[in-house]
Tab-separated table of C-alpha atoms and ligand atoms in Angstrom:
chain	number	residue	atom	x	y	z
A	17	UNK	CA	117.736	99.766	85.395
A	18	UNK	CA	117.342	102.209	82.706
A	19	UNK	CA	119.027	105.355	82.211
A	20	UNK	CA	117.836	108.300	79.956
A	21	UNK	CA	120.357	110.746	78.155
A	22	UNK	CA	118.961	113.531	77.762
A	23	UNK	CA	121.054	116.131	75.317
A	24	UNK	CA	120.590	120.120	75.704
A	25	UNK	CA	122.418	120.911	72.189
A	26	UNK	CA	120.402	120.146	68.821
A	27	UNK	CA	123.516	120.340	66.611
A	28	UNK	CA	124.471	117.378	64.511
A	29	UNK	CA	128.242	117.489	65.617
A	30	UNK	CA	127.258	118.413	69.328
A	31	UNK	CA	129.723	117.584	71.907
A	32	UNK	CA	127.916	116.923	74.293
A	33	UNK	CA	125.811	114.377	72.144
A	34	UNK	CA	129.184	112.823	72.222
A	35	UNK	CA	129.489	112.765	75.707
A	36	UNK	CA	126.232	111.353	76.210
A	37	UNK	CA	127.558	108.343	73.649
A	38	UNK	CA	130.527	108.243	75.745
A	39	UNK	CA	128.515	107.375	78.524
A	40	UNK	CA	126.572	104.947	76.440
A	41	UNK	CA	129.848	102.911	75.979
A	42	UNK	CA	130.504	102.870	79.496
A	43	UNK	CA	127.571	102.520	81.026
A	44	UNK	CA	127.818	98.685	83.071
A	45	UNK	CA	125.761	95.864	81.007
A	46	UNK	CA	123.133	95.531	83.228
A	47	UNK	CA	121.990	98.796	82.821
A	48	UNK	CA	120.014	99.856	79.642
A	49	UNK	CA	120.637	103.350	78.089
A	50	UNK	CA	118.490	104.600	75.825
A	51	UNK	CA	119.203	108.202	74.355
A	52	UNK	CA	116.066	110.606	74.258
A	53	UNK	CA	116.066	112.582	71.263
A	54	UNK	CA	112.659	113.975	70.982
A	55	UNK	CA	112.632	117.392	72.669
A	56	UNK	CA	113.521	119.021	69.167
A	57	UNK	CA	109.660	117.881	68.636
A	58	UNK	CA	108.019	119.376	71.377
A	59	UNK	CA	105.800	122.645	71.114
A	60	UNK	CA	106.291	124.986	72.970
A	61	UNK	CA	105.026	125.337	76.709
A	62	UNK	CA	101.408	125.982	76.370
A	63	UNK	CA	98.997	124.515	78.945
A	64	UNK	CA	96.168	126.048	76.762
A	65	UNK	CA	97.547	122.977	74.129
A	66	UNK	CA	98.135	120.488	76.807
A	67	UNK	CA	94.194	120.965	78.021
A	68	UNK	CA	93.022	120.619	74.145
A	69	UNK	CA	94.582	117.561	73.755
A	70	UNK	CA	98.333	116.479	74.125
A	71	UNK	CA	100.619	116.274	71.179
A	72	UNK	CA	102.001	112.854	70.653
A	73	UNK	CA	105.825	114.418	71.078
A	74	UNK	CA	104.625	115.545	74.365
A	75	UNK	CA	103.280	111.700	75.365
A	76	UNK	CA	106.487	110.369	74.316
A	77	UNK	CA	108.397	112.819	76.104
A	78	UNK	CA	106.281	111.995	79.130
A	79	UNK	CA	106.465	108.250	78.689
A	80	UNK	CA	110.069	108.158	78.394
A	81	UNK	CA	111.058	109.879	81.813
A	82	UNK	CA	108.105	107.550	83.177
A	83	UNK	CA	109.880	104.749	82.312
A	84	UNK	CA	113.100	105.590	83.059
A	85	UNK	CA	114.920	105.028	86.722
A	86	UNK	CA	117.726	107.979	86.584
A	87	UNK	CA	118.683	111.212	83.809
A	88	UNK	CA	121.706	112.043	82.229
A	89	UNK	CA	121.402	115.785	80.832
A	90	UNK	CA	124.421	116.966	79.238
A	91	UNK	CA	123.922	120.208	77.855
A	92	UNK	CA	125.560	123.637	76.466
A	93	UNK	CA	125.472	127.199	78.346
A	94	UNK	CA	123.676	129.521	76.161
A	95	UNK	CA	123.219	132.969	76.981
A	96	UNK	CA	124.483	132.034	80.551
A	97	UNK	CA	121.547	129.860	81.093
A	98	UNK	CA	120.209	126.580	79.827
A	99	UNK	CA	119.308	126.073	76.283
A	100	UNK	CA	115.901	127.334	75.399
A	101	UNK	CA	114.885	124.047	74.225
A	102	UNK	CA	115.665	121.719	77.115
A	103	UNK	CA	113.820	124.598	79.666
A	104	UNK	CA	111.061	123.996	77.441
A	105	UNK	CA	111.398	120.044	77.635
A	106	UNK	CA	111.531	120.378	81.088
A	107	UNK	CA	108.481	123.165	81.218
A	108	UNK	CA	106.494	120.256	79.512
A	109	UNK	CA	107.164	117.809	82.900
A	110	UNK	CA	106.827	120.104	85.557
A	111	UNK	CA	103.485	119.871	86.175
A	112	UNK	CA	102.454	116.594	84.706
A	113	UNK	CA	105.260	115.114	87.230
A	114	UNK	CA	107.197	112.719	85.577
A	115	UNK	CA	110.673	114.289	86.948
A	116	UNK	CA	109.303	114.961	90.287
A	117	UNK	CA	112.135	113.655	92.789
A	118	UNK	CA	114.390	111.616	90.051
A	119	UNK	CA	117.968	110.889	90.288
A	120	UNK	CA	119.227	113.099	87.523
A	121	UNK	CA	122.897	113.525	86.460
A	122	UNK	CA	123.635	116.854	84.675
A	123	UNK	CA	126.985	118.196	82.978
A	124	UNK	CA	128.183	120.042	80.041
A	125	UNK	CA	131.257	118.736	77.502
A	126	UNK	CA	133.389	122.141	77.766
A	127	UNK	CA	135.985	123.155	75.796
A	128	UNK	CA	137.545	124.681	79.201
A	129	UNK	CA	136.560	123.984	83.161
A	130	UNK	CA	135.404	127.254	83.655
A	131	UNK	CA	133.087	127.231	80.833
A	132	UNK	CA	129.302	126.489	81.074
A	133	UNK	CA	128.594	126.466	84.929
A	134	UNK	CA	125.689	129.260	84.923
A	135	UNK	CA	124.025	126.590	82.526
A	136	UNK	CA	124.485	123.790	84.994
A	137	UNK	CA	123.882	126.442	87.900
A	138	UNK	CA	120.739	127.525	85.571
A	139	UNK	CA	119.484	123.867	85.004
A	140	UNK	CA	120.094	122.992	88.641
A	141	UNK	CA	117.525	125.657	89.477
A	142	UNK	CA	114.810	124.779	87.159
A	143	UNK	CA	114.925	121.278	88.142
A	144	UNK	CA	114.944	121.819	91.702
A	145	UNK	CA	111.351	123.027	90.831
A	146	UNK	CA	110.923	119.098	90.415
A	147	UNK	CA	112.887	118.047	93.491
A	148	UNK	CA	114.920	116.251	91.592
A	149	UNK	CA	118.054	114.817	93.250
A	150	UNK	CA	121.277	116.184	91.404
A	151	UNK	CA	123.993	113.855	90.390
A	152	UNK	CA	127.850	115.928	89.429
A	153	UNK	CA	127.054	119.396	88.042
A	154	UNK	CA	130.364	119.935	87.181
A	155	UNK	CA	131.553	120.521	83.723
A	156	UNK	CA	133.774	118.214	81.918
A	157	UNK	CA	136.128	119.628	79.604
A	158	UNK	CA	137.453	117.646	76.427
A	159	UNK	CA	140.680	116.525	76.950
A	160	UNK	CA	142.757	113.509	77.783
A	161	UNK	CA	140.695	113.022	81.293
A	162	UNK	CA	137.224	113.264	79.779
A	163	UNK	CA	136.505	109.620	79.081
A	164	UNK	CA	137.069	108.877	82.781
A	165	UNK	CA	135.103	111.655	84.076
A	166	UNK	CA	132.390	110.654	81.998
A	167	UNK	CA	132.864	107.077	83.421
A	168	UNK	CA	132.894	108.396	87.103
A	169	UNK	CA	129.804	110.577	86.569
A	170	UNK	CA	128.023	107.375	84.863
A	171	UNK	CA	128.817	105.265	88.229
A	172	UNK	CA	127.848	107.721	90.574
A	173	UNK	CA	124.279	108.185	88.530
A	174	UNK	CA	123.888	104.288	88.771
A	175	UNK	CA	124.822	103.934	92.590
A	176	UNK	CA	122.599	106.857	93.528
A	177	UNK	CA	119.646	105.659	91.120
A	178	UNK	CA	120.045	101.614	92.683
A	179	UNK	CA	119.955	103.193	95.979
A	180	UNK	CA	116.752	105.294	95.080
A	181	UNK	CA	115.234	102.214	93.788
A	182	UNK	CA	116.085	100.108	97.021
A	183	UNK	CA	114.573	102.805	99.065
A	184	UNK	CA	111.334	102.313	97.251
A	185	UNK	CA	110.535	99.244	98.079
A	186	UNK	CA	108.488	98.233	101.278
A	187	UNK	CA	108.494	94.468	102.792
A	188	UNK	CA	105.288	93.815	104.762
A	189	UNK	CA	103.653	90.418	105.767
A	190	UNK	CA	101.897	88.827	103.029
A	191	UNK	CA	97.975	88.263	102.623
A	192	UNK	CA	95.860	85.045	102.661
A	193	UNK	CA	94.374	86.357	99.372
A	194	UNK	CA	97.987	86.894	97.431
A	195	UNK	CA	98.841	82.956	97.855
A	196	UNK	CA	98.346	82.498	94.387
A	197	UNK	CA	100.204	85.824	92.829
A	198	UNK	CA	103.058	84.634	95.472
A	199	UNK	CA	102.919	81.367	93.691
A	200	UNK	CA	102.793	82.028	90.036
A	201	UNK	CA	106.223	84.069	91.094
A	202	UNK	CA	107.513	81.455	93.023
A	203	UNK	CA	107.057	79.442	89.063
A	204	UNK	CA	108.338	82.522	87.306
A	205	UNK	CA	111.403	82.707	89.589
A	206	UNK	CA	111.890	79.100	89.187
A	207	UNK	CA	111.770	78.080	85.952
A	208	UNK	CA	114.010	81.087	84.895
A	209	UNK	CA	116.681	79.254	86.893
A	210	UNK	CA	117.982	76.655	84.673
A	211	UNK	CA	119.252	74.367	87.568
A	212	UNK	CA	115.402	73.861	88.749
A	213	UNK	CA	113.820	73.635	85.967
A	214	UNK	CA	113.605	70.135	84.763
A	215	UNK	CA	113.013	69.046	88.546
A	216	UNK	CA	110.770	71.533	89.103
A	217	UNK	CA	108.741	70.212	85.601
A	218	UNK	CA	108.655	67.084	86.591
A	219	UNK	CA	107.482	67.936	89.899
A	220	UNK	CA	104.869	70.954	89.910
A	221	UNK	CA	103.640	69.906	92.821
A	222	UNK	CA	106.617	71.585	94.609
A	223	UNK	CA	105.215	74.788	94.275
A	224	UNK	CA	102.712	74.926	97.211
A	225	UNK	CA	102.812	77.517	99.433
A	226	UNK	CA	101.275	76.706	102.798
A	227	UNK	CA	98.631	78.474	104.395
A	228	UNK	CA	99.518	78.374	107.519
A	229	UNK	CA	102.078	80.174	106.649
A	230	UNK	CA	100.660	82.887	105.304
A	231	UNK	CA	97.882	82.822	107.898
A	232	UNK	CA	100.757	82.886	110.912
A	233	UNK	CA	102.727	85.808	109.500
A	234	UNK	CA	106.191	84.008	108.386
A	235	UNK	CA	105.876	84.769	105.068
A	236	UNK	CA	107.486	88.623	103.902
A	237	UNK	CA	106.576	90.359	100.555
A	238	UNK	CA	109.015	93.021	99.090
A	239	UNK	CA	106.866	95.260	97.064
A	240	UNK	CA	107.515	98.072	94.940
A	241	UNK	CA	105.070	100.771	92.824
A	242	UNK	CA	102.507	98.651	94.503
A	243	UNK	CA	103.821	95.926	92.645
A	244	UNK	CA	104.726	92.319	94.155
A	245	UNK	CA	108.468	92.120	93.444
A	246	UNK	CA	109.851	89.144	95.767
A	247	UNK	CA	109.001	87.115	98.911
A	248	UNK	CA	110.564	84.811	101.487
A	249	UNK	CA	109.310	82.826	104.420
A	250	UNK	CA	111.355	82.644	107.791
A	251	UNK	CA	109.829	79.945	110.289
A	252	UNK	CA	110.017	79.453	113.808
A	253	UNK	CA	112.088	75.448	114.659
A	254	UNK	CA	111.526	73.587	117.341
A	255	UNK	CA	115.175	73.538	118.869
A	256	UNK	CA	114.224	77.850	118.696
A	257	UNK	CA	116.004	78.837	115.495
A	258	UNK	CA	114.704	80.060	112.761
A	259	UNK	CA	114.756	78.682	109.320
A	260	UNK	CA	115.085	80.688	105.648
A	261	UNK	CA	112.218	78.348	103.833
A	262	UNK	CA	111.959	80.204	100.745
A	263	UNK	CA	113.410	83.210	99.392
A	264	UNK	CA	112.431	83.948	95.604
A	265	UNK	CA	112.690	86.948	93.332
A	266	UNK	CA	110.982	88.420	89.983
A	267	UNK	CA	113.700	86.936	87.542
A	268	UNK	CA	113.691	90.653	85.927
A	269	UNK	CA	114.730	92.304	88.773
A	270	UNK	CA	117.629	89.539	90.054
A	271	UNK	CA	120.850	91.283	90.947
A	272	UNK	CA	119.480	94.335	92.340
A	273	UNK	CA	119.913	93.319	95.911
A	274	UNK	CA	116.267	92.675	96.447
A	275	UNK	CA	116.987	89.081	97.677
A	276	UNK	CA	119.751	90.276	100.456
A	277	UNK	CA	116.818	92.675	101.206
A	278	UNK	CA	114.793	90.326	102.264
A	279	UNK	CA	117.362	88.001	103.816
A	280	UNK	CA	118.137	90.961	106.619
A	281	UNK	CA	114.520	91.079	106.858
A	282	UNK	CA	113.933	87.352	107.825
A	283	UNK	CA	116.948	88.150	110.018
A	284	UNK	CA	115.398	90.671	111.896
A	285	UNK	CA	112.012	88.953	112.081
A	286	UNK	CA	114.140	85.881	113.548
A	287	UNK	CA	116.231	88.476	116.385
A	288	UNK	CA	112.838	89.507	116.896
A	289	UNK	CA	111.963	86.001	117.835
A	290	UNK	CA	114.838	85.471	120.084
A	291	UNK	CA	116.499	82.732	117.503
A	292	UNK	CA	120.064	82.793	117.593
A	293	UNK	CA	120.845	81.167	114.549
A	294	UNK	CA	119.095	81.502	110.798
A	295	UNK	CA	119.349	77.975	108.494
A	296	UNK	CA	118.673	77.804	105.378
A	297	UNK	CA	118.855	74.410	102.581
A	298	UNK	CA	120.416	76.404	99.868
A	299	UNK	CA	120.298	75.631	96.353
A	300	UNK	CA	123.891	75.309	95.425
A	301	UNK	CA	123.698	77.310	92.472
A	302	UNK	CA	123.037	80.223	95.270
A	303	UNK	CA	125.860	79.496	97.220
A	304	UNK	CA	127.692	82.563	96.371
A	305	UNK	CA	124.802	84.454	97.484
A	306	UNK	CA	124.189	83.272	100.711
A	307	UNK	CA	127.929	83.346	101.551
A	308	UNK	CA	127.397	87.058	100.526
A	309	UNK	CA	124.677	87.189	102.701
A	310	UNK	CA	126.825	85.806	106.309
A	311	UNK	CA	125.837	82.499	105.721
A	312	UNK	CA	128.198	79.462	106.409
A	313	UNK	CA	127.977	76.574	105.183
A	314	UNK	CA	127.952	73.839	107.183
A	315	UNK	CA	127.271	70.793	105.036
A	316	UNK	CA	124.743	69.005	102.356
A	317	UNK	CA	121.504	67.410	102.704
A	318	UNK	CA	119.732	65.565	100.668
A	319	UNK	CA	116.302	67.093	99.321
A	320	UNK	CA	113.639	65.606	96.989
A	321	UNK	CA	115.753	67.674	94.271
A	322	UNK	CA	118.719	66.613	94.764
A	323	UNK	CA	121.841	67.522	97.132
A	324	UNK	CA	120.763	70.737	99.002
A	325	UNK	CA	123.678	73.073	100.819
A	326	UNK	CA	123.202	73.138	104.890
A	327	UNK	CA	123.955	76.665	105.926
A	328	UNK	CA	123.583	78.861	109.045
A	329	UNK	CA	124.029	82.471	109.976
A	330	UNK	CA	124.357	84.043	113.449
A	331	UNK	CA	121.903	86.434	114.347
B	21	FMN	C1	124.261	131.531	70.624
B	21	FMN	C2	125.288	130.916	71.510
B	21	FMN	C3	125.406	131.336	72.820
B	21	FMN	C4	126.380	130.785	73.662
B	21	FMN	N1	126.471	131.202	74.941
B	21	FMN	C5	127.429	130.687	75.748
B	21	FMN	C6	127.552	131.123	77.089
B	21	FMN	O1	126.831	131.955	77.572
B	21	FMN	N2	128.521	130.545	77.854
B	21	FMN	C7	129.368	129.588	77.364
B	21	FMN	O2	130.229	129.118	78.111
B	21	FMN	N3	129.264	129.173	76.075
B	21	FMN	C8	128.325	129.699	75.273
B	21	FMN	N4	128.207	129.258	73.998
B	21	FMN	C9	129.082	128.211	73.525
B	21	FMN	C10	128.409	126.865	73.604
B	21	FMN	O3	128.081	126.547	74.942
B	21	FMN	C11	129.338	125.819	73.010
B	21	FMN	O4	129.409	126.053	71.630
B	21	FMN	C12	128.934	124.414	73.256
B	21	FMN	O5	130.014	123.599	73.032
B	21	FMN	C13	127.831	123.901	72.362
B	21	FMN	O6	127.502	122.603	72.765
B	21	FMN	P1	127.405	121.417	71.716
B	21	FMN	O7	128.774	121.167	71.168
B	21	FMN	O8	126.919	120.249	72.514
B	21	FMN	O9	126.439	121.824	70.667
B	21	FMN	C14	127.256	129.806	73.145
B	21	FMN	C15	127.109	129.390	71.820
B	21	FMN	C16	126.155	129.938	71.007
B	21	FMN	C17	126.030	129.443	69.591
């Protein structure tokens, strides 16, 4: 996940450049933060210069909400409204739509609590022009108890901008002609897992997915932006169960919950089915995450890799 700070104040010794560094510091490892610093570049609104060609500081500008998942804004109250230059930044966006709907977190370092709220109340209203969803909006003021506001704000922003991106992604049945893309992920995801690798190297021939799999309708993609971010198959036993046969994950885009996604999913196609029980031969390297997931182990099997962890779940 990435997160872009955006600051409202141009001043070198701005505090609320320091906030947004604050929030840098504390922002969990996982989770990239990259400062935007540009809107000091950008003209100002024109759409008469955006139709005659648009100004590289304008493309950046664009490119870096693009790709970024949530905002931070932290900005002053000037003139009881927002600073000139960030309604202009935001001006620049409005139309072109790369803030429409985002998770965006905005506050203002204060020197006192009642200070700068008709510039959040100000900002609030020109981004609701982009539907964005607001994160805070409340002023922190610099003091002993600003580090840990600025930590709270920063983990609301994340859990609301993980939740966004969860609610993004769609999990359909997968097509005959995506065998191959569902494949070469089913190698990506594999070989960035240092416990297959070596087996799986020596044995490429492991990574096969059947047909008649595909063809029948047990096999689930998660997708996301229209892109292919995960898959898992759940097939019908004999004894009526259903059985987990292979869940896998683009290695970019592991601990995001996309896996557990698709478990429920392959839960629910297995209810659906009448199975009362969901196995799976887990990998014991995953074992934490199936236990996370309801499963129980129940014992180990061999496999053609190597010991293999017997679990079940109750549906
Ligand atoms: C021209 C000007 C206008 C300001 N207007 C307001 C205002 O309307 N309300 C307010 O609370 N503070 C106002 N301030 C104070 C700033 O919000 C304050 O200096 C803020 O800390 C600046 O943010 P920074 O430290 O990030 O640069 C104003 C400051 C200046 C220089």
């Amino acid at each position: 996940m990435k997160i872009l700070g955006i600051c409202g104040s141009l001043q070198r010794t701005s505090g609320n450049l320091m906030l947004l560094n604050h929030a840098d510091s504390c922002t969990p490892p996982d989770v990239e933060f990259v400062l935007f610093d540009g809107i000091r570049e950008l003209p100002h609104f024109n759409p008469d210069i955006d139709r005659e060609g648009t100004p590289e500081s304008v493309t950046r500008w664009r490119r870096a909400l693009t790709d970024s998942d949530a905002v931070l804004i932290a900005s002053p109250e000037y003139g009881f409204s927002l600073p000139g230059v960030l309604k202009n930044g935001i001006d620049w966006v409005i139309g072109s739509g790369e803030l429409e709907g985002k998770v965006v977190a905005i506050t203002a370092a204060v020197p006192a609590p009642e200070r700068g709220r008709r510039g959040l109340q100000a900002l609030r209203d020109t981004l609701s022009a982009v539907r964005a969803t607001i994160v805070g909006g409340e002023p922190i003021a610099k003091g002993p108890e600003f580090g840990r506001y600025v930590a709270e704000l920063v983990r609301s922003l994340v859990a609301e901008a993980a939740n966004r991106w969860m609610s993004d992604i769609v999990i359909r049945p997968a097509l005959q002609s995506e065998r191959s893309s569902l494949e070469a992920l089913q190698w990506r995801a594999s070989l960035a897992n240092s416990g297959d690798r070596d087996s799986l190297l020596t044995n490429p021939d492991a990574i096969a997915l059947p047909v008649g799999q595909i063809a029948d309708g047990h096999v689930l993609v998660a997708q996301r932006d229209g892109v292919m971010i995960g898959f898992a198959a759940v097939l019908p036993r004999p004894d009526g169960d259903a059985e987990l046969d292979a869940l896998f994950v683009e290695p970019r885009l592991w601990k995001r919950g996309v896996g557990r996604l698709l478990v429920e999913h392959c839960a629910d196609v297995a209810r659906g089915r009448a199975s009362r029980i969901l196995h799976v031969i887990g990998n014991p390297h995953a074992e934490r995450f199936y236990l996370a997931c309801a499963f129980k182990a129940t014992g180990a099997v061999e496999t053609r890799f190597g010991v293999g962890l017997a679990m079940q779940r109750g549906l």
